JSON list of C-alpha atoms in Angstrom, two decimals:
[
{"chain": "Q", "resi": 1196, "resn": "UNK", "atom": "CA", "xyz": [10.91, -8.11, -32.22]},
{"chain": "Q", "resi": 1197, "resn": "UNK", "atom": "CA", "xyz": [7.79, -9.46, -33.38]},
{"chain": "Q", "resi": 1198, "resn": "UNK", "atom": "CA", "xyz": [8.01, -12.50, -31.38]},
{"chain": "Q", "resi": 1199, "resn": "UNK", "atom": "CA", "xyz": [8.78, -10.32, -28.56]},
{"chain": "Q", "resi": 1200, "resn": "UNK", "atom": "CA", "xyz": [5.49, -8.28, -28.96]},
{"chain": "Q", "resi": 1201, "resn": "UNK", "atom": "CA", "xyz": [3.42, -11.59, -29.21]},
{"chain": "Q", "resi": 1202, "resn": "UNK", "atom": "CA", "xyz": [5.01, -12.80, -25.98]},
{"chain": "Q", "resi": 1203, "resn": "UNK", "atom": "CA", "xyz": [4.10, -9.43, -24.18]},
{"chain": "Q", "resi": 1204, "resn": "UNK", "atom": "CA", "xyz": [0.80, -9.74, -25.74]},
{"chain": "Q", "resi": 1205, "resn": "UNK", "atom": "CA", "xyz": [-0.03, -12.89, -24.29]},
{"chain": "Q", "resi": 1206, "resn": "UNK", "atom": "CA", "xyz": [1.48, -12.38, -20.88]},
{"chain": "Q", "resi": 1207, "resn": "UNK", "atom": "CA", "xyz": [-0.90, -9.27, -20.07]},
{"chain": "Q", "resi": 1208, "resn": "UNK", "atom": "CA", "xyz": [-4.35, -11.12, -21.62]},
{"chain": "Q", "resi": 1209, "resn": "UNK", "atom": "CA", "xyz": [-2.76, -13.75, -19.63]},
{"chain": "Q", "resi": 1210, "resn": "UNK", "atom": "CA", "xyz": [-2.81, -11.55, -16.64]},
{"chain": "Q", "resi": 1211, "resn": "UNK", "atom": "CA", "xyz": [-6.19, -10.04, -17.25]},
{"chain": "Q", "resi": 1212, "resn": "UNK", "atom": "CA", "xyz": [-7.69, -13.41, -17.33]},
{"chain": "Q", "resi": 1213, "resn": "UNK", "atom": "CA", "xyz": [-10.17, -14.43, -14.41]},
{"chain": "Q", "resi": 1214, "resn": "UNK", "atom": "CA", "xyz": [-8.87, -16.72, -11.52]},
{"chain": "Q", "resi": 1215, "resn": "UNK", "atom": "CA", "xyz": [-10.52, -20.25, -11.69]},
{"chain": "Q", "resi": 1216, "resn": "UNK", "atom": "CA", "xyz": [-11.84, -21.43, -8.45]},
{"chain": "Q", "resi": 1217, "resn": "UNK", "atom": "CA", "xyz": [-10.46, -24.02, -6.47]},
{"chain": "Q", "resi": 1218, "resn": "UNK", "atom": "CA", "xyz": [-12.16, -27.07, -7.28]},
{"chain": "Q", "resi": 1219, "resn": "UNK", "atom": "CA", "xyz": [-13.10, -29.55, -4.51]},
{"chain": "Q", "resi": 1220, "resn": "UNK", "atom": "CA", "xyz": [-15.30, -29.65, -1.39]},
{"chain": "Q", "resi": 1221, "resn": "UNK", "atom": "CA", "xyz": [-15.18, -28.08, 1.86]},
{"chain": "Q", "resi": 1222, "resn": "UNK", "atom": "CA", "xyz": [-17.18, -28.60, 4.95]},
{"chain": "Q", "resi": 1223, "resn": "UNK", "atom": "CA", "xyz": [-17.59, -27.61, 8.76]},
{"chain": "Q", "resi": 1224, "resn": "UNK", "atom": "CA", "xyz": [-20.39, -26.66, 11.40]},
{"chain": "Q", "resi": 1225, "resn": "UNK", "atom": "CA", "xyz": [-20.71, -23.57, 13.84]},
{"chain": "Q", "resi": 1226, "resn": "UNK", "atom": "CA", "xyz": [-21.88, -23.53, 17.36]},
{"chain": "Q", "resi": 1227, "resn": "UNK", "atom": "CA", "xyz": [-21.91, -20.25, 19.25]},
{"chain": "Q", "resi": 1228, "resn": "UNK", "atom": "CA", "xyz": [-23.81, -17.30, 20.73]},
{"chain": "Q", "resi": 1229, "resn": "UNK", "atom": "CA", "xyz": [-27.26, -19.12, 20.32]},
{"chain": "Q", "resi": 1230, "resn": "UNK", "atom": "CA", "xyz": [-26.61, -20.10, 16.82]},
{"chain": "Q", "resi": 1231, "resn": "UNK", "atom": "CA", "xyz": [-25.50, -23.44, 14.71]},
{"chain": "Q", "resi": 1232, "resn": "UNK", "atom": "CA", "xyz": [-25.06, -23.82, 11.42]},
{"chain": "Q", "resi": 1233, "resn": "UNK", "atom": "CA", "xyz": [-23.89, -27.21, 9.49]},
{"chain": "Q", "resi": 1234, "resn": "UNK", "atom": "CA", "xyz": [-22.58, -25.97, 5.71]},
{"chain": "Q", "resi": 1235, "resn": "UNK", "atom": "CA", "xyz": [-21.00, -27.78, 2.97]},
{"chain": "Q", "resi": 1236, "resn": "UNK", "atom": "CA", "xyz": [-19.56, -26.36, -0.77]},
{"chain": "Q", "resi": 1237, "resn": "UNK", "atom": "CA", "xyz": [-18.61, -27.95, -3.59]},
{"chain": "Q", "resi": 1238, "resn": "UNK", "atom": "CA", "xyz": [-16.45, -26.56, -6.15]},
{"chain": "Q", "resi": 1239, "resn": "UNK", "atom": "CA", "xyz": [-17.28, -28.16, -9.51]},
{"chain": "Q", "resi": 1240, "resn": "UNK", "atom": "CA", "xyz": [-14.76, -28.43, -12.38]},
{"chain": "Q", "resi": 1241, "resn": "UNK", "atom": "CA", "xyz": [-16.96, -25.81, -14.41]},
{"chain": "Q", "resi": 1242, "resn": "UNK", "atom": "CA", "xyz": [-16.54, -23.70, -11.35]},
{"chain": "Q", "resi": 1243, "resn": "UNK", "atom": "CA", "xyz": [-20.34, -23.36, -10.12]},
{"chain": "Q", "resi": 1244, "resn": "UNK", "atom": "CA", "xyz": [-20.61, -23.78, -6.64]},
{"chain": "Q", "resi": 1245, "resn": "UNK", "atom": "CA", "xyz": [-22.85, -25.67, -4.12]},
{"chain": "Q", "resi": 1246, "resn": "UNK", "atom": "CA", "xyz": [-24.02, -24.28, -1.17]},
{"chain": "Q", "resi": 1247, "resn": "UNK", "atom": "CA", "xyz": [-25.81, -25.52, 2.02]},
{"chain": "Q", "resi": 1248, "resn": "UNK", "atom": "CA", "xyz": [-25.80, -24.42, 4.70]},
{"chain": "Q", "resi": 1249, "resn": "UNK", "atom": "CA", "xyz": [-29.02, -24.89, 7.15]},
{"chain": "Q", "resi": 1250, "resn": "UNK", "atom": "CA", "xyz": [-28.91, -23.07, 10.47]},
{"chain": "Q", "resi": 1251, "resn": "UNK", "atom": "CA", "xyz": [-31.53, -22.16, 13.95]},
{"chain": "Q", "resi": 1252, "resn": "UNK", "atom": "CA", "xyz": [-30.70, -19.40, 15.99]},
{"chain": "Q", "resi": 1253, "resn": "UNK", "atom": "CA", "xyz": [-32.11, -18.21, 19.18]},
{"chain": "Q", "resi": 1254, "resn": "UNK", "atom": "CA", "xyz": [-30.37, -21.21, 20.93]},
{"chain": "Q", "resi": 1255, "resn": "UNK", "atom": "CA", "xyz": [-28.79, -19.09, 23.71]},
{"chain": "Q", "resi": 1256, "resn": "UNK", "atom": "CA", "xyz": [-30.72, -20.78, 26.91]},
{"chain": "Q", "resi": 1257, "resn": "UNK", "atom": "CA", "xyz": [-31.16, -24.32, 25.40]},
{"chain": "Q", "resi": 1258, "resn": "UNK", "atom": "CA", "xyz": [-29.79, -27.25, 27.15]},
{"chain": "Q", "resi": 1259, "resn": "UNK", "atom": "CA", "xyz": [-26.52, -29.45, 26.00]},
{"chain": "Q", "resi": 1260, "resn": "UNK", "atom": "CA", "xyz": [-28.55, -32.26, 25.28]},
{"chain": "Q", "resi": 1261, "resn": "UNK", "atom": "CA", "xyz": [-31.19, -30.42, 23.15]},
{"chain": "Q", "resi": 1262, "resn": "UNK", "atom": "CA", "xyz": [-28.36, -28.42, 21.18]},
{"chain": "Q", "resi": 1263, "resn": "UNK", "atom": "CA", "xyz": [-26.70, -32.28, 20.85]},
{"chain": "Q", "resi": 1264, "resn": "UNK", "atom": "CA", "xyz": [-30.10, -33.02, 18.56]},
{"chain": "Q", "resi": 1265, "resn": "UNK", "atom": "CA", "xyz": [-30.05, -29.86, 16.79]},
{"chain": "Q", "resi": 1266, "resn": "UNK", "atom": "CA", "xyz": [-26.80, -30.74, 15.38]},
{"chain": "Q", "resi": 1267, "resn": "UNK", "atom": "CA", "xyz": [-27.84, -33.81, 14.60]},
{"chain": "Q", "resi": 1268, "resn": "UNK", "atom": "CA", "xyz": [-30.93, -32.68, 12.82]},
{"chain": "Q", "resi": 1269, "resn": "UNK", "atom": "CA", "xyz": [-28.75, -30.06, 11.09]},
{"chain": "Q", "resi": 1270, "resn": "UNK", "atom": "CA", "xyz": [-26.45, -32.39, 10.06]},
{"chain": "Q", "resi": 1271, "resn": "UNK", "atom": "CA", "xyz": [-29.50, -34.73, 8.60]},
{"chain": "Q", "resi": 1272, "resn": "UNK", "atom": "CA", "xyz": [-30.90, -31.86, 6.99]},
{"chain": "Q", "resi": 1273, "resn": "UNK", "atom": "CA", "xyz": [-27.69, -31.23, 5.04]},
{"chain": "Q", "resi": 1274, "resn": "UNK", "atom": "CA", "xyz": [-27.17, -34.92, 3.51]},
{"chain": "Q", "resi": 1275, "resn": "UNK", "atom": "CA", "xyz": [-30.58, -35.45, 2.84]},
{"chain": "Q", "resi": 1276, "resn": "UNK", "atom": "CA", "xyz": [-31.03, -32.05, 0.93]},
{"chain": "Q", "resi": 1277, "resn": "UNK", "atom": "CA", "xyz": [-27.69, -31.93, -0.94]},
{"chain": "Q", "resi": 1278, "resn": "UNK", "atom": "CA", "xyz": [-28.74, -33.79, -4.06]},
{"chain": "Q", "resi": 1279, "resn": "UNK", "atom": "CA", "xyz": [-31.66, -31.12, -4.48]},
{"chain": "Q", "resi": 1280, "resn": "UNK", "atom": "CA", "xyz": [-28.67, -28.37, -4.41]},
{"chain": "Q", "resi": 1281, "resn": "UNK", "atom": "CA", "xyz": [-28.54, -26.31, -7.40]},
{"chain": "Q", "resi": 1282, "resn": "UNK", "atom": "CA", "xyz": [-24.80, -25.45, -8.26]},
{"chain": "Q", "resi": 1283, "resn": "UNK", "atom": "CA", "xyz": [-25.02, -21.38, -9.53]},
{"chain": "Q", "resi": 1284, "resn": "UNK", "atom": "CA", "xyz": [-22.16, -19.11, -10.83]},
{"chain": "Q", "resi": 1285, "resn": "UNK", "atom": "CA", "xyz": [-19.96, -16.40, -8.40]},
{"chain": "Q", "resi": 1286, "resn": "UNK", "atom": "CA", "xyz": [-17.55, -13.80, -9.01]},
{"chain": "Q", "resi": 1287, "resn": "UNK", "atom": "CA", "xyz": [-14.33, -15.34, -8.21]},
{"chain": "Q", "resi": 1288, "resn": "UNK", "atom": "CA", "xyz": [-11.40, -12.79, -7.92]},
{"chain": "Q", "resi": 1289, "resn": "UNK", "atom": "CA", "xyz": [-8.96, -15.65, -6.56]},
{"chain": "Q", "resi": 1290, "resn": "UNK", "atom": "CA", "xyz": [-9.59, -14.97, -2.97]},
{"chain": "Q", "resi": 1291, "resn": "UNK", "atom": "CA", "xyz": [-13.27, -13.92, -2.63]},
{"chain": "Q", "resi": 1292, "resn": "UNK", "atom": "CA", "xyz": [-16.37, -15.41, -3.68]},
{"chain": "Q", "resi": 1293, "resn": "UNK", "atom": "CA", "xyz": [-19.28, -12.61, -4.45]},
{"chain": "Q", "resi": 1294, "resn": "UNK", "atom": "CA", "xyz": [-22.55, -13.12, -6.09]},
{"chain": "Q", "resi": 1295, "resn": "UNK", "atom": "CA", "xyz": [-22.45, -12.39, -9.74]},
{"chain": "Q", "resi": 1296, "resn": "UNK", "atom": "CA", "xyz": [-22.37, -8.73, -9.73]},
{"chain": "Q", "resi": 1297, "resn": "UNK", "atom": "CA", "xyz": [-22.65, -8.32, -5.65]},
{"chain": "Q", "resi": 1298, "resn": "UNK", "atom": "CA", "xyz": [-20.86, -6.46, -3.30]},
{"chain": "Q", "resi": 1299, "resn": "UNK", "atom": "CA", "xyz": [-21.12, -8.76, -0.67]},
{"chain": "Q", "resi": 1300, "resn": "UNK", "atom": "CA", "xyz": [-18.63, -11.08, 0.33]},
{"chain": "Q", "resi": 1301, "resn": "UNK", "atom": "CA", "xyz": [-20.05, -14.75, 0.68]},
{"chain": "Q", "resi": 1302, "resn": "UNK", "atom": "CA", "xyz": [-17.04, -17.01, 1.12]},
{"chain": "Q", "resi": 1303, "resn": "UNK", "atom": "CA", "xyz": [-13.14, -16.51, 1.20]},
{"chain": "Q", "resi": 1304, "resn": "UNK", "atom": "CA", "xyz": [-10.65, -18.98, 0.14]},
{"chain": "Q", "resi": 1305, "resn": "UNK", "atom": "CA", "xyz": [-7.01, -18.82, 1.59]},
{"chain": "Q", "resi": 1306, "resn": "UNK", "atom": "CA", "xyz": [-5.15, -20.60, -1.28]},
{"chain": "Q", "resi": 1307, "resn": "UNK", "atom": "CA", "xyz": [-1.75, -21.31, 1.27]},
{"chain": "Q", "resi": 1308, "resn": "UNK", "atom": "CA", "xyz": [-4.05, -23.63, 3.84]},
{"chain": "Q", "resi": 1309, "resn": "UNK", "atom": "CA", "xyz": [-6.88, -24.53, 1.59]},
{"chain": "Q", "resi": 1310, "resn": "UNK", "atom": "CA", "xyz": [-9.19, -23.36, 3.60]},
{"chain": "Q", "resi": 1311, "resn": "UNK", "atom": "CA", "xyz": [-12.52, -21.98, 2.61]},
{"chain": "Q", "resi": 1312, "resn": "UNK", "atom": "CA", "xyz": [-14.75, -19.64, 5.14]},
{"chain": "Q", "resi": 1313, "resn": "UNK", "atom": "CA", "xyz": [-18.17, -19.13, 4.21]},
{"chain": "Q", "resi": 1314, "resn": "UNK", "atom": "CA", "xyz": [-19.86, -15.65, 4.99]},
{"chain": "Q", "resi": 1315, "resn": "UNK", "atom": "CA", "xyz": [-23.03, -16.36, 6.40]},
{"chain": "Q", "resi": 1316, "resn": "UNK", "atom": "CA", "xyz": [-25.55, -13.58, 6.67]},
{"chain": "Q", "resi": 1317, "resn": "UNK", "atom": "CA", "xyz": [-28.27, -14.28, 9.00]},
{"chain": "Q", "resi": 1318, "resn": "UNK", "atom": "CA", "xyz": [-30.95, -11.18, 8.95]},
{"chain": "Q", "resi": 1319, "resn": "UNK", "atom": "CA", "xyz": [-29.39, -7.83, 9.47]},
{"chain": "Q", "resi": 1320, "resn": "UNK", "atom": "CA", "xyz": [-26.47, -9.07, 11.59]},
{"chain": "Q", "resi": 1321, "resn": "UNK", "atom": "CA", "xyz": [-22.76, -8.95, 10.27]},
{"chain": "Q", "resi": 1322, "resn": "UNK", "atom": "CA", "xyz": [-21.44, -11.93, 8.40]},
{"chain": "Q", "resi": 1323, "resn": "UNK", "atom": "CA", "xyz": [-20.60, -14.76, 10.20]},
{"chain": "Q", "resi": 1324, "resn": "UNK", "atom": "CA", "xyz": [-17.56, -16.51, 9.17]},
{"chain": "Q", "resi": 1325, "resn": "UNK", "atom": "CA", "xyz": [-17.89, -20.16, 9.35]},
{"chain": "Q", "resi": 1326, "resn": "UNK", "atom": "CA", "xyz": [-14.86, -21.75, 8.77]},
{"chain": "Q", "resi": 1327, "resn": "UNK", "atom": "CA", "xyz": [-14.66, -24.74, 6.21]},
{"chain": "Q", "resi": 1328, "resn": "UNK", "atom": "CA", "xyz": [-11.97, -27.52, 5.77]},
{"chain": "Q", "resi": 1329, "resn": "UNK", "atom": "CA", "xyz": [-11.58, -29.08, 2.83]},
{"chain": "Q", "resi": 1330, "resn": "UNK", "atom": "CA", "xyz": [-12.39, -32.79, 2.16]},
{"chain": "Q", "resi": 1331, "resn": "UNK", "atom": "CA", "xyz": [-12.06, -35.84, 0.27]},
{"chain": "Q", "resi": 1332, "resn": "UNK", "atom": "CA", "xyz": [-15.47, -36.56, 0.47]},
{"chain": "Q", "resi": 1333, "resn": "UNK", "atom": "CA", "xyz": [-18.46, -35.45, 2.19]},
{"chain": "Q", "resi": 1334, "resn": "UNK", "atom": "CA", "xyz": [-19.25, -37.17, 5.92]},
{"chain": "Q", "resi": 1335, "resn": "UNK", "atom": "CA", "xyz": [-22.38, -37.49, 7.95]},
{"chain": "Q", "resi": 1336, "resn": "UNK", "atom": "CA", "xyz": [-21.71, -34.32, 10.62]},
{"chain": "Q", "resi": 1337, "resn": "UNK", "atom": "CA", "xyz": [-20.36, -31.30, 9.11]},
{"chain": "Q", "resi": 1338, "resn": "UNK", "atom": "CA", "xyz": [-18.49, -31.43, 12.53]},
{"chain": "Q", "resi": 1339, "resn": "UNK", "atom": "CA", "xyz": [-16.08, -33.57, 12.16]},
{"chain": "Q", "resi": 1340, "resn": "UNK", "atom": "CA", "xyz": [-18.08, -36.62, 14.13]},
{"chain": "Q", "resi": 1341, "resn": "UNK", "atom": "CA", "xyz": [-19.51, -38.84, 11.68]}
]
């Protein structure tokens, strides 16, 4: 009986316990309705996250070729930053990310395909979910290209 009890004990702390985050690193880029955005996270074993993810808006009547360099730039301005990248805590409820304390969604992770979608908020506009695939390592273009 007693053992029993101790069992039952430990499978409901067990149960209350917080979900660890997935560990490992995720990137992609966005390119629509007048806005880009190149974003990377990394997962840490600790569970602190990284997050970059620079972005221009107001795009909407700018030509291929200049939206071409804007990538690029974007996709400069992510390697070149991410060693000044502070990694900082988030409420982790094993599928949602939200600032310590927050409301707020900021990224979702789907556990089945791995895939992480950061919520971007961009002034008073609606999240915008950038979907994130995970990687091995980090490349030069959050798109894929480099």
């Amino acid at each position: 009986m007693r053992k029993a009890a101790s069992l039952l004990a430990f499978l409901i702390l067990a149960a209350c316990s917080k979900p660890h985050p997935p560990q490992g690193r995720w990137e992609g880029g966005y390119a629509g309705n007048g806005t880009l955005v190149a974003a990377r996270v990394e997962i840490l074993p600790d569970g602190m996250v990284k997050i970059s993810a620079p972005d221009i808006t107001n795009m909407e009547n700018a030509r291929p070729e200049r939206l071409r360099a804007i990538r690029e730039e974007l996709a400069a301005d992510l390697v070149t930053a991410w060693d000044t990248v502070a990694p900082r805590p988030f409420d982790f409820d094993g599928k949602t990310f939200r600032k310590p304390g927050g409301v707020a969604p900021q990224m979702e992770w789907d556990k089945d395909s791995g895939q992480m979608t950061l919520k971007l908020y961009i002034g008073a506009n609606p999240a915008l979910p950038i979907v994130l695939r995970p990687v091995d390592y980090f490349h030069d273009s959050p798109w894929g290209t480099g």
